[in-house]
Coordinates of N, CA and C in Angstrom, one line a residue:
Chain Y
N1 N -15.2 -64.4 73.5 CA -14.1 -63.9 72.7 C -13.0 -63.3 73.5
A2 N -11.8 -63.9 73.6 CA -10.8 -63.4 74.5 C -10.0 -62.3 73.9
G3 N -9.9 -62.2 72.6 CA -9.1 -61.1 72.0 C -7.6 -61.5 72.0
V4 N -6.8 -60.6 72.7 CA -5.3 -60.9 72.8 C -5.0 -61.2 74.3
T5 N -4.4 -62.3 74.5 CA -4.1 -62.7 75.9 C -2.6 -62.8 76.1
Q6 N -2.1 -62.1 77.1 CA -0.7 -62.1 77.5 C -0.5 -62.8 78.8
T7 N 0.6 -63.5 78.9 CA 1.0 -64.1 80.2 C 2.5 -64.0 80.4
P8 N 3.0 -63.7 81.6 CA 2.3 -63.4 82.8 C 1.9 -61.9 82.8
K9 N 1.1 -61.5 83.8 CA 0.8 -60.1 84.0 C 1.9 -59.3 84.7
F10 N 2.6 -60.0 85.6 CA 3.6 -59.4 86.4 C 4.8 -60.4 86.5
Q11 N 6.0 -59.8 86.5 CA 7.2 -60.7 86.6 C 8.4 -59.9 87.2
V12 N 9.1 -60.5 88.1 CA 10.3 -59.9 88.6 C 11.4 -60.9 88.3
L13 N 12.5 -60.3 87.6 CA 13.6 -61.2 87.2 C 14.9 -60.6 87.8
K14 N 15.9 -61.5 88.0 CA 17.2 -61.0 88.4 C 18.0 -60.8 87.2
T15 N 18.9 -59.9 87.2 CA 19.8 -59.6 86.1 C 20.4 -60.9 85.6
G16 N 20.4 -61.2 84.3 CA 21.0 -62.4 83.7 C 20.0 -63.5 83.6
Q17 N 18.8 -63.5 84.2 CA 17.9 -64.5 84.0 C 17.2 -64.4 82.7
S18 N 16.6 -65.5 82.3 CA 15.9 -65.5 81.0 C 14.4 -65.8 81.3
M19 N 13.5 -65.3 80.3 CA 12.1 -65.6 80.4 C 11.5 -65.4 79.1
T20 N 10.3 -66.0 78.9 CA 9.5 -65.8 77.7 C 8.2 -65.3 78.0
L21 N 7.8 -64.2 77.3 CA 6.5 -63.6 77.4 C 5.6 -64.3 76.3
Q22 N 4.4 -64.7 76.8 CA 3.5 -65.4 75.8 C 2.4 -64.5 75.4
C23 N 2.0 -64.6 74.1 CA 0.9 -63.9 73.6 C 0.1 -64.8 72.6
A24 N -1.2 -64.7 72.7 CA -2.1 -65.5 71.8 C -3.3 -64.6 71.5
Q25 N -3.7 -64.7 70.2 CA -4.9 -64.0 69.8 C -5.8 -65.0 69.1
D26 N -7.1 -64.8 69.2 CA -8.1 -65.7 68.7 C -9.0 -65.0 67.6
M27 N -8.4 -64.0 67.0 CA -9.2 -63.2 66.0 C -8.7 -63.5 64.5
N28 N -7.9 -64.5 64.4 CA -7.4 -64.9 63.1 C -6.6 -63.8 62.3
H29 N -5.9 -63.0 63.1 CA -5.2 -61.9 62.5 C -3.8 -62.4 61.9
N30 N -3.4 -61.8 60.8 CA -2.1 -62.2 60.3 C -1.0 -61.5 61.0
S31 N -1.1 -60.3 61.4 CA 0.0 -59.5 61.9 C -0.1 -59.5 63.5
M32 N 1.1 -59.6 64.1 CA 1.3 -59.6 65.5 C 2.5 -58.7 65.9
Y33 N 2.5 -58.1 67.0 CA 3.5 -57.1 67.4 C 3.8 -57.3 68.9
W34 N 5.1 -56.9 69.2 CA 5.5 -56.7 70.6 C 6.0 -55.2 70.7
Y35 N 5.4 -54.5 71.7 CA 5.9 -53.2 72.0 C 6.3 -53.1 73.5
R36 N 7.2 -52.2 73.8 CA 7.4 -51.9 75.2 C 7.0 -50.4 75.4
Q37 N 6.6 -50.1 76.7 CA 6.2 -48.8 77.0 C 6.9 -48.4 78.3
D38 N 7.6 -47.3 78.1 CA 8.3 -46.7 79.3 C 7.8 -45.3 79.5
P39 N 7.9 -44.8 80.7 CA 7.3 -43.4 81.0 C 7.9 -42.4 80.1
G40 N 7.0 -41.6 79.5 CA 7.4 -40.5 78.6 C 7.9 -40.9 77.2
M41 N 8.0 -42.2 77.0 CA 8.5 -42.7 75.7 C 7.5 -43.3 74.8
G42 N 6.3 -43.4 75.2 CA 5.3 -44.0 74.4 C 5.5 -45.5 74.1
L43 N 4.9 -46.0 73.1 CA 5.0 -47.4 72.7 C 6.1 -47.5 71.7
R44 N 7.1 -48.4 71.9 CA 8.2 -48.6 71.0 C 8.1 -50.0 70.5
L45 N 8.2 -50.2 69.2 CA 8.1 -51.5 68.6 C 9.4 -52.3 68.7
I46 N 9.3 -53.5 69.3 CA 10.4 -54.4 69.5 C 10.6 -55.3 68.3
Y47 N 9.6 -56.1 68.0 CA 9.6 -57.0 66.9 C 8.1 -57.1 66.4
Y48 N 8.0 -57.5 65.1 CA 6.7 -57.8 64.6 C 6.7 -59.0 63.7
S49 N 5.5 -59.5 63.4 CA 5.4 -60.6 62.5 C 4.2 -60.3 61.6
A50 N 4.5 -60.1 60.3 CA 3.5 -59.7 59.3 C 2.6 -60.8 59.0
S51 N 3.1 -62.0 59.1 CA 2.3 -63.2 58.8 C 3.0 -64.4 59.4
E52 N 2.3 -65.5 59.5 CA 2.8 -66.7 60.1 C 4.1 -67.1 59.3
G53 N 5.2 -67.4 60.1 CA 6.4 -67.8 59.5 C 7.4 -66.6 59.2
T54 N 7.0 -65.4 59.5 CA 7.9 -64.3 59.3 C 8.0 -63.4 60.5
T55 N 9.2 -62.9 60.8 CA 9.4 -62.0 61.9 C 10.4 -60.9 61.4
D56 N 10.2 -59.7 61.9 CA 11.1 -58.6 61.6 C 11.4 -57.7 62.8
K57 N 12.6 -57.1 62.7 CA 13.0 -56.2 63.8 C 12.2 -54.9 63.8
G58 N 12.0 -54.4 65.0 CA 11.4 -53.1 65.1 C 12.4 -52.0 65.4
E59 N 12.0 -51.1 66.2 CA 12.8 -50.0 66.6 C 13.8 -50.3 67.7
V60 N 13.5 -51.2 68.6 CA 14.4 -51.5 69.7 C 14.5 -53.1 69.9
P61 N 15.1 -53.8 69.0 CA 15.1 -55.3 69.1 C 16.2 -55.9 69.9
N62 N 17.3 -55.0 70.3 CA 18.4 -55.6 70.9 C 18.1 -56.2 72.3
G63 N 18.5 -57.4 72.5 CA 18.3 -58.1 73.8 C 17.1 -59.0 73.8
Y64 N 16.4 -59.0 72.7 CA 15.1 -59.8 72.5 C 15.2 -60.7 71.3
N65 N 14.4 -61.8 71.5 CA 14.1 -62.7 70.3 C 12.7 -63.0 70.3
V66 N 12.1 -63.4 69.1 CA 10.7 -63.7 69.0 C 10.5 -65.0 68.3
S67 N 9.4 -65.6 68.5 CA 9.0 -66.8 67.7 C 7.5 -66.7 67.4
R68 N 7.2 -66.8 66.1 CA 5.8 -66.9 65.7 C 5.5 -68.4 65.5
L69 N 5.0 -68.9 66.6 CA 4.8 -70.3 66.7 C 3.7 -70.9 65.7
N70 N 2.7 -70.1 65.5 CA 1.6 -70.4 64.6 C 0.9 -69.1 64.4
K71 N -0.3 -69.2 63.7 CA -1.0 -67.9 63.5 C -1.4 -67.3 64.7
R72 N -1.8 -68.0 65.8 CA -2.3 -67.5 67.0 C -1.3 -67.0 68.0
E73 N -0.1 -67.5 68.0 CA 0.9 -67.3 69.1 C 2.2 -66.6 68.6
F74 N 2.6 -65.6 69.4 CA 3.8 -64.8 69.1 C 4.5 -64.6 70.5
S75 N 5.6 -65.2 70.7 CA 6.3 -65.1 72.0 C 7.5 -64.2 71.9
L76 N 7.8 -63.6 73.0 CA 9.0 -62.7 73.2 C 9.9 -63.2 74.2
R77 N 11.2 -63.4 73.9 CA 12.1 -64.0 74.8 C 13.2 -63.0 75.2
L78 N 13.5 -63.0 76.5 CA 14.7 -62.2 77.0 C 15.7 -63.3 77.4
E79 N 16.8 -63.3 76.7 CA 17.8 -64.4 77.0 C 18.6 -64.1 78.2
S80 N 18.9 -62.8 78.5 CA 19.7 -62.5 79.6 C 19.2 -61.1 80.1
A81 N 18.3 -61.1 81.0 CA 17.6 -59.8 81.3 C 18.5 -58.8 81.9
A82 N 18.3 -57.5 81.6 CA 19.1 -56.4 82.1 C 18.1 -55.4 82.7
P83 N 18.6 -54.6 83.7 CA 17.7 -53.6 84.3 C 17.1 -52.7 83.3
S84 N 17.8 -52.4 82.1 CA 17.2 -51.5 81.1 C 16.0 -52.1 80.4
Q85 N 15.7 -53.4 80.7 CA 14.5 -54.0 80.1 C 13.3 -54.0 81.0
T86 N 13.5 -53.3 82.2 CA 12.3 -53.1 83.0 C 11.4 -52.2 82.3
S87 N 10.1 -52.6 82.1 CA 9.2 -51.9 81.3 C 7.8 -52.6 81.3
V88 N 6.9 -52.1 80.7 CA 5.6 -52.7 80.4 C 5.6 -53.2 79.0
Y89 N 5.3 -54.5 78.8 CA 5.3 -55.0 77.4 C 3.9 -55.3 77.0
F90 N 3.6 -54.9 75.8 CA 2.3 -55.1 75.2 C 2.4 -55.9 73.9
C91 N 1.6 -56.9 73.8 CA 1.4 -57.6 72.5 C 0.2 -57.1 71.8
A92 N 0.2 -57.1 70.5 CA -1.0 -56.6 69.7 C -1.1 -57.4 68.5
S93 N -2.3 -57.4 67.9 CA -2.5 -58.1 66.6 C -3.5 -57.2 65.8
R94 N -3.5 -57.4 64.5 CA -4.4 -56.7 63.6 C -4.3 -57.3 62.2
P95 N -5.4 -57.1 61.5 CA -5.3 -57.3 60.0 C -4.5 -56.1 59.5
L96 N -4.0 -56.1 58.3 CA -3.2 -55.0 57.8 C -4.1 -53.7 57.6
H97 N -3.5 -52.6 58.0 CA -4.1 -51.3 57.8 C -5.5 -51.1 58.5
T98 N -5.6 -51.7 59.6 CA -6.8 -51.5 60.4 C -6.4 -51.4 61.9
E99 N -7.4 -51.3 62.7 CA -7.1 -51.1 64.1 C -6.3 -52.3 64.7
A100 N -5.5 -52.0 65.7 CA -4.8 -53.0 66.5 C -5.5 -53.3 67.8
F101 N -5.4 -54.5 68.2 CA -6.0 -55.0 69.4 C -4.9 -55.4 70.4
F102 N -4.9 -54.8 71.6 CA -3.8 -55.0 72.5 C -4.2 -55.9 73.6
G103 N -3.2 -56.6 74.1 CA -3.3 -57.4 75.4 C -3.3 -56.4 76.6
Q104 N -3.4 -57.0 77.8 CA -3.4 -56.2 79.0 C -2.0 -55.8 79.5
G105 N -1.0 -56.4 78.9 CA 0.3 -56.0 79.2 C 1.0 -56.9 80.2
T106 N 2.3 -56.9 80.2 CA 3.1 -57.6 81.2 C 4.1 -56.6 81.8
R107 N 3.9 -56.4 83.2 CA 4.8 -55.5 83.9 C 6.0 -56.2 84.3
L108 N 7.2 -55.9 83.7 CA 8.4 -56.7 84.0 C 9.4 -55.8 84.8
T109 N 9.9 -56.3 85.9 CA 11.0 -55.6 86.6 C 12.2 -56.5 86.7
V110 N 13.3 -55.9 86.3 CA 14.6 -56.6 86.3 C 15.5 -55.9 87.4
V111 N 15.8 -56.7 88.4 CA 16.6 -56.2 89.5 C 18.1 -56.7 89.5
Chain L
S1 N 15.3 -37.7 60.9 CA 14.7 -39.0 61.3 C 13.2 -38.8 61.5
Q2 N 12.5 -40.0 61.5 CA 11.0 -39.9 61.7 C 10.7 -39.5 63.1
K3 N 9.7 -38.7 63.3 CA 9.3 -38.2 64.6 C 7.8 -38.0 64.6
I4 N 7.2 -38.4 65.8 CA 5.8 -38.1 66.0 C 5.7 -37.3 67.4
E5 N 5.1 -36.2 67.4 CA 5.0 -35.4 68.6 C 3.6 -35.2 69.0
Q6 N 3.4 -35.5 70.3 CA 2.2 -35.1 71.0 C 2.6 -34.3 72.2
N7 N 1.7 -33.4 72.6 CA 2.0 -32.6 73.8 C 2.1 -33.4 75.0
S8 N 3.3 -33.4 75.6 CA 3.6 -34.2 76.7 C 3.0 -33.7 78.0
E9 N 2.6 -32.4 78.0 CA 2.0 -31.8 79.2 C 0.5 -32.3 79.2
A10 N 0.0 -32.5 80.4 CA -1.4 -32.9 80.6 C -2.3 -31.7 80.2
L11 N -3.4 -32.1 79.6 CA -4.4 -31.1 79.2 C -5.6 -31.2 80.2
N12 N -5.8 -30.1 80.9 CA -6.9 -30.0 81.9 C -8.0 -29.2 81.4
I13 N -9.2 -29.7 81.4 CA -10.4 -28.9 80.9 C -11.6 -29.2 81.8
Q14 N -12.5 -28.3 81.7 CA -13.8 -28.4 82.5 C -14.7 -29.3 81.8
E15 N -15.5 -30.0 82.5 CA -16.6 -30.9 82.0 C -17.5 -30.0 81.1
G16 N -17.8 -30.6 79.9 CA -18.7 -29.9 79.0 C -18.0 -29.2 77.9
K17 N -16.7 -28.9 78.1 CA -15.9 -28.2 77.1 C -15.4 -29.2 76.1
T18 N -14.9 -28.6 75.0 CA -14.3 -29.5 73.9 C -12.8 -29.6 74.2
A19 N -12.3 -30.8 74.2 CA -10.9 -31.1 74.3 C -10.3 -31.2 72.9
T20 N -9.1 -30.6 72.7 CA -8.5 -30.7 71.4 C -7.0 -31.2 71.6
L21 N -6.7 -32.3 71.1 CA -5.3 -32.9 71.2 C -4.6 -32.8 69.8
T22 N -3.3 -32.6 69.8 CA -2.6 -32.5 68.6 C -1.6 -33.6 68.4
C23 N -1.4 -34.0 67.2 CA -0.4 -35.0 66.8 C 0.3 -34.4 65.5
N24 N 1.6 -34.1 65.7 CA 2.4 -33.7 64.6 C 3.4 -34.7 64.2
Y25 N 3.8 -34.8 62.9 CA 4.8 -35.8 62.5 C 5.7 -35.2 61.5
T26 N 6.9 -35.8 61.4 CA 7.9 -35.4 60.4 C 8.5 -36.6 59.8
N27 N 8.9 -36.4 58.5 CA 9.6 -37.5 57.8 C 8.8 -38.8 57.7
Y28 N 7.4 -38.7 57.6 CA 6.5 -39.8 57.5 C 5.6 -39.5 56.3
S29 N 5.2 -40.6 55.7 CA 4.1 -40.5 54.7 C 3.1 -41.5 55.0
P30 N 2.3 -41.3 56.1 CA 1.4 -42.3 56.5 C 0.2 -42.5 55.6
A31 N -0.2 -43.7 55.4 CA -1.4 -44.0 54.6 C -2.6 -43.8 55.5
Y32 N -2.4 -44.1 56.8 CA -3.5 -44.0 57.7 C -3.0 -43.4 59.0
L33 N -3.9 -42.8 59.8 CA -3.6 -42.3 61.1 C -4.6 -42.8 62.1
Q34 N -4.2 -43.3 63.2 CA -5.2 -43.8 64.2 C -5.0 -43.1 65.5
W35 N -6.1 -43.1 66.3 CA -6.1 -42.6 67.7 C -6.6 -43.7 68.6
Y36 N -5.8 -43.8 69.7 CA -6.1 -44.8 70.8 C -6.3 -44.1 72.1
R37 N -7.0 -44.8 73.0 CA -7.2 -44.3 74.4 C -6.5 -45.4 75.2
Q38 N -5.8 -44.9 76.3 CA -5.2 -45.8 77.2 C -5.4 -45.3 78.6
D39 N -6.0 -46.2 79.4 CA -6.3 -46.0 80.8 C -5.1 -46.6 81.6
P40 N -4.9 -46.1 82.9 CA -3.7 -46.6 83.7 C -3.8 -48.1 83.9
G41 N -2.7 -48.8 83.6 CA -2.6 -50.2 83.8 C -3.3 -51.1 82.8
R42 N -3.7 -50.4 81.7 CA -4.4 -51.2 80.6 C -3.7 -51.0 79.3
G43 N -4.1 -51.8 78.3 CA -3.5 -51.7 77.0 C -4.3 -50.6 76.2
P44 N -3.7 -50.0 75.2 CA -4.4 -49.0 74.4 C -5.7 -49.7 73.7
V45 N -6.7 -48.8 73.5 CA -7.9 -49.2 72.9 C -8.2 -48.3 71.7
F46 N -8.5 -48.9 70.6 CA -8.7 -48.1 69.3 C -9.9 -47.3 69.4
L47 N -9.8 -46.0 68.9 CA -10.9 -45.1 68.8 C -11.3 -44.8 67.4
L48 N -10.4 -44.3 66.6 CA -10.7 -43.8 65.2 C -9.6 -44.0 64.3
L49 N -9.9 -44.2 63.0 CA -8.9 -44.3 62.0 C -9.3 -43.4 60.9
I50 N -8.3 -42.6 60.3 CA -8.6 -41.7 59.2 C -7.5 -42.0 58.1
R51 N -8.0 -42.0 56.9 CA -7.1 -42.3 55.7 C -6.5 -41.0 55.2
E52 N -5.4 -41.1 54.5 CA -4.7 -39.9 54.0 C -5.5 -39.1 53.1
N53 N -6.5 -39.7 52.4 CA -7.3 -38.9 51.5 C -8.6 -38.4 52.1
E54 N -8.7 -38.6 53.5 CA -9.9 -38.0 54.2 C -9.4 -36.8 55.0
K55 N -10.3 -35.8 55.1 CA -10.0 -34.6 55.8 C -10.5 -34.7 57.3
E56 N -11.6 -35.4 57.5 CA -12.3 -35.4 58.8 C -13.0 -36.7 58.9
K57 N -13.1 -37.2 60.2 CA -13.8 -38.4 60.5 C -14.5 -38.2 61.9
R58 N -15.8 -38.6 62.0 CA -16.5 -38.4 63.2 C -17.0 -39.7 63.8
K59 N -17.1 -39.8 65.1 CA -17.8 -40.9 65.7 C -18.3 -40.5 67.1
E60 N -19.6 -40.3 67.1 CA -20.3 -39.8 68.3 C -19.7 -38.5 68.7
R61 N -19.1 -38.4 69.9 CA -18.5 -37.1 70.4 C -17.1 -36.9 69.9
L62 N -16.6 -37.8 69.2 CA -15.2 -37.7 68.7 C -15.1 -37.2 67.3
K63 N -14.0 -36.4 67.0 CA -13.8 -35.9 65.7 C -12.3 -35.9 65.4
V64 N -11.8 -36.4 64.3 CA -10.4 -36.4 63.9 C -10.3 -35.7 62.6
T65 N -9.3 -34.8 62.5 CA -8.9 -34.2 61.3 C -7.5 -34.6 60.9
F66 N -7.2 -34.6 59.6 CA -5.9 -35.1 59.1 C -5.5 -34.2 58.0
D67 N -4.4 -33.4 58.2 CA -3.9 -32.5 57.2 C -2.5 -33.0 56.8
T68 N -2.4 -33.6 55.6 CA -1.1 -34.2 55.2 C -0.1 -33.1 54.7
T69 N -0.7 -31.9 54.4 CA 0.2 -30.8 54.1 C 0.9 -30.3 55.3
L70 N 0.2 -30.1 56.4 CA 0.7 -29.6 57.6 C 1.4 -30.7 58.4
K71 N 1.1 -31.9 58.0 CA 1.6 -33.1 58.7 C 1.1 -33.1 60.2
Q72 N -0.2 -33.0 60.3 CA -0.8 -32.8 61.6 C -2.2 -33.5 61.6
S73 N -2.5 -34.0 62.8 CA -3.9 -34.5 63.1 C -4.4 -33.9 64.4
L74 N -5.6 -33.5 64.4 CA -6.3 -32.9 65.6 C -7.4 -33.9 66.0
F75 N -7.4 -34.1 67.3 CA -8.4 -35.1 67.9 C -9.3 -34.2 68.8
H76 N -10.6 -34.2 68.6 CA -11.5 -33.4 69.4 C -12.5 -34.3 70.1
I77 N -12.7 -34.0 71.4 CA -13.8 -34.6 72.2 C -14.7 -33.5 72.6
T78 N -15.9 -33.5 72.1 CA -16.9 -32.5 72.4 C -17.7 -32.9 73.6
A79 N -18.2 -31.9 74.3 CA -19.0 -32.2 75.6 C -18.3 -33.2 76.5
S80 N -17.1 -32.9 76.8 CA -16.2 -33.8 77.5 C -16.8 -34.1 78.9
Q81 N -16.5 -35.3 79.4 CA -17.0 -35.8 80.6 C -15.8 -36.4 81.5
P82 N -15.9 -36.4 82.8 CA -14.8 -36.9 83.6 C -14.4 -38.3 83.2
A83 N -15.3 -39.1 82.6 CA -15.0 -40.5 82.2 C -14.0 -40.4 80.9
D84 N -13.9 -39.3 80.3 CA -13.0 -39.2 79.2 C -11.5 -39.0 79.6
S85 N -11.3 -38.8 80.9 CA -10.0 -38.7 81.4 C -9.1 -39.9 81.1
A86 N -8.0 -39.8 80.4 CA -7.2 -40.9 80.0 C -6.0 -40.3 79.2
T87 N -5.1 -41.2 78.8 CA -4.1 -40.8 77.9 C -4.5 -41.2 76.5
Y88 N -4.3 -40.3 75.5 CA -4.7 -40.5 74.1 C -3.4 -40.5 73.3
L89 N -3.3 -41.6 72.5 CA -2.1 -41.8 71.6 C -2.5 -41.7 70.2
C90 N -1.7 -41.1 69.4 CA -1.9 -41.2 67.9 C -0.9 -42.2 67.4
A91 N -1.2 -42.8 66.3 CA -0.3 -43.8 65.7 C -0.4 -43.7 64.2
L92 N 0.8 -43.8 63.5 CA 0.9 -43.7 62.1 C 1.0 -45.0 61.5
D93 N 0.4 -45.3 60.4 CA 0.4 -46.5 59.7 C 1.0 -46.3 58.3
P94 N 2.2 -46.8 58.0 CA 2.9 -46.4 56.8 C 2.3 -47.0 55.6
R95 N 2.6 -46.3 54.5 CA 2.2 -46.7 53.2 C 3.1 -47.9 52.7
T96 N 4.3 -47.8 53.0 CA 5.3 -48.8 52.5 C 6.2 -49.1 53.7
G97 N 7.1 -50.1 53.5 CA 8.1 -50.4 54.5 C 7.6 -51.2 55.6
R98 N 8.0 -50.9 56.8 CA 7.7 -51.7 58.0 C 6.1 -51.5 58.2
R99 N 5.5 -52.7 58.2 CA 4.0 -52.7 58.3 C 3.6 -52.7 59.7
A100 N 3.9 -51.7 60.5 CA 3.6 -51.7 61.9 C 3.2 -50.2 62.3
L101 N 2.4 -50.1 63.3 CA 2.0 -48.8 63.8 C 3.2 -48.2 64.5
T102 N 3.4 -46.9 64.3 CA 4.4 -46.1 65.1 C 3.6 -45.1 66.0
F103 N 3.8 -45.2 67.3 CA 3.0 -44.4 68.2 C 3.7 -43.1 68.7
G104 N 2.9 -42.1 68.9 CA 3.4 -41.0 69.7 C 3.4 -41.3 71.2
S105 N 4.0 -40.4 72.0 CA 4.1 -40.7 73.4 C 2.8 -40.4 74.2
G106 N 1.8 -39.8 73.5 CA 0.5 -39.6 74.2 C 0.4 -38.3 74.9
T107 N -0.9 -37.9 75.1 CA -1.2 -36.7 75.9 C -2.2 -37.2 76.9
R108 N -2.0 -36.8 78.1 CA -2.9 -37.1 79.2 C -4.0 -36.1 79.3
L109 N -5.2 -36.5 79.2 CA -6.4 -35.6 79.4 C -7.0 -35.8 80.7
Q110 N -7.3 -34.6 81.4 CA -8.0 -34.7 82.7 C -9.2 -33.7 82.6
V111 N -10.4 -34.3 82.7 CA -11.6 -33.5 82.6 C -12.1 -33.3 84.1
Q112 N -12.2 -32.1 84.4 CA -12.6 -31.7 85.8 C -14.1 -31.6 85.9
P113 N -14.8 -32.2 86.9 CA -16.2 -32.1 87.0 C -16.6 -30.7 87.4

């Protein structure tokens, strides 16, 4: 049972480059989330998907887009990376009003 | 505006003592409150969930209290061990609106042997 799997684990981008962070869960959860974590800031919600076919903005959505490809997969895209997007990104999934399961994170550096 | 506050300063305690971490919130009406543990370089791991109509929840050496009048949760680790050293995050689960957990910034606990 893999839980929540994120790829890649590490990435370095140049300013202006684009990339997609992948996330997949095998627990049949309806809800999936993307958070970013910066020192002293805690986890901040970027986008979430309450169910397959729906996505909603979180606290810090600017500069990002998401796709809920199917029930298992929820991807996060940076169209034109900026140094301010240097962060650790976590994907999570859960049924409503229960515990969240997190991936191992993607450490992204934009130079 | 909505705010969740956890003590940003690290908490240092001796092995065997009880660690108490605080989570305060404003402008929220959470239906549930959750606590997570996060180790360096890893994703958060769920520990406990408490509902708004519950005062206290226990799991082994862990205890959580939830006071919706004070808008505060306390997280206790009894008989602490060096292996308990980590960052602990509280998260609020709203009753309505955005159906996503909102996290505090976490408190780092260091248990000295």
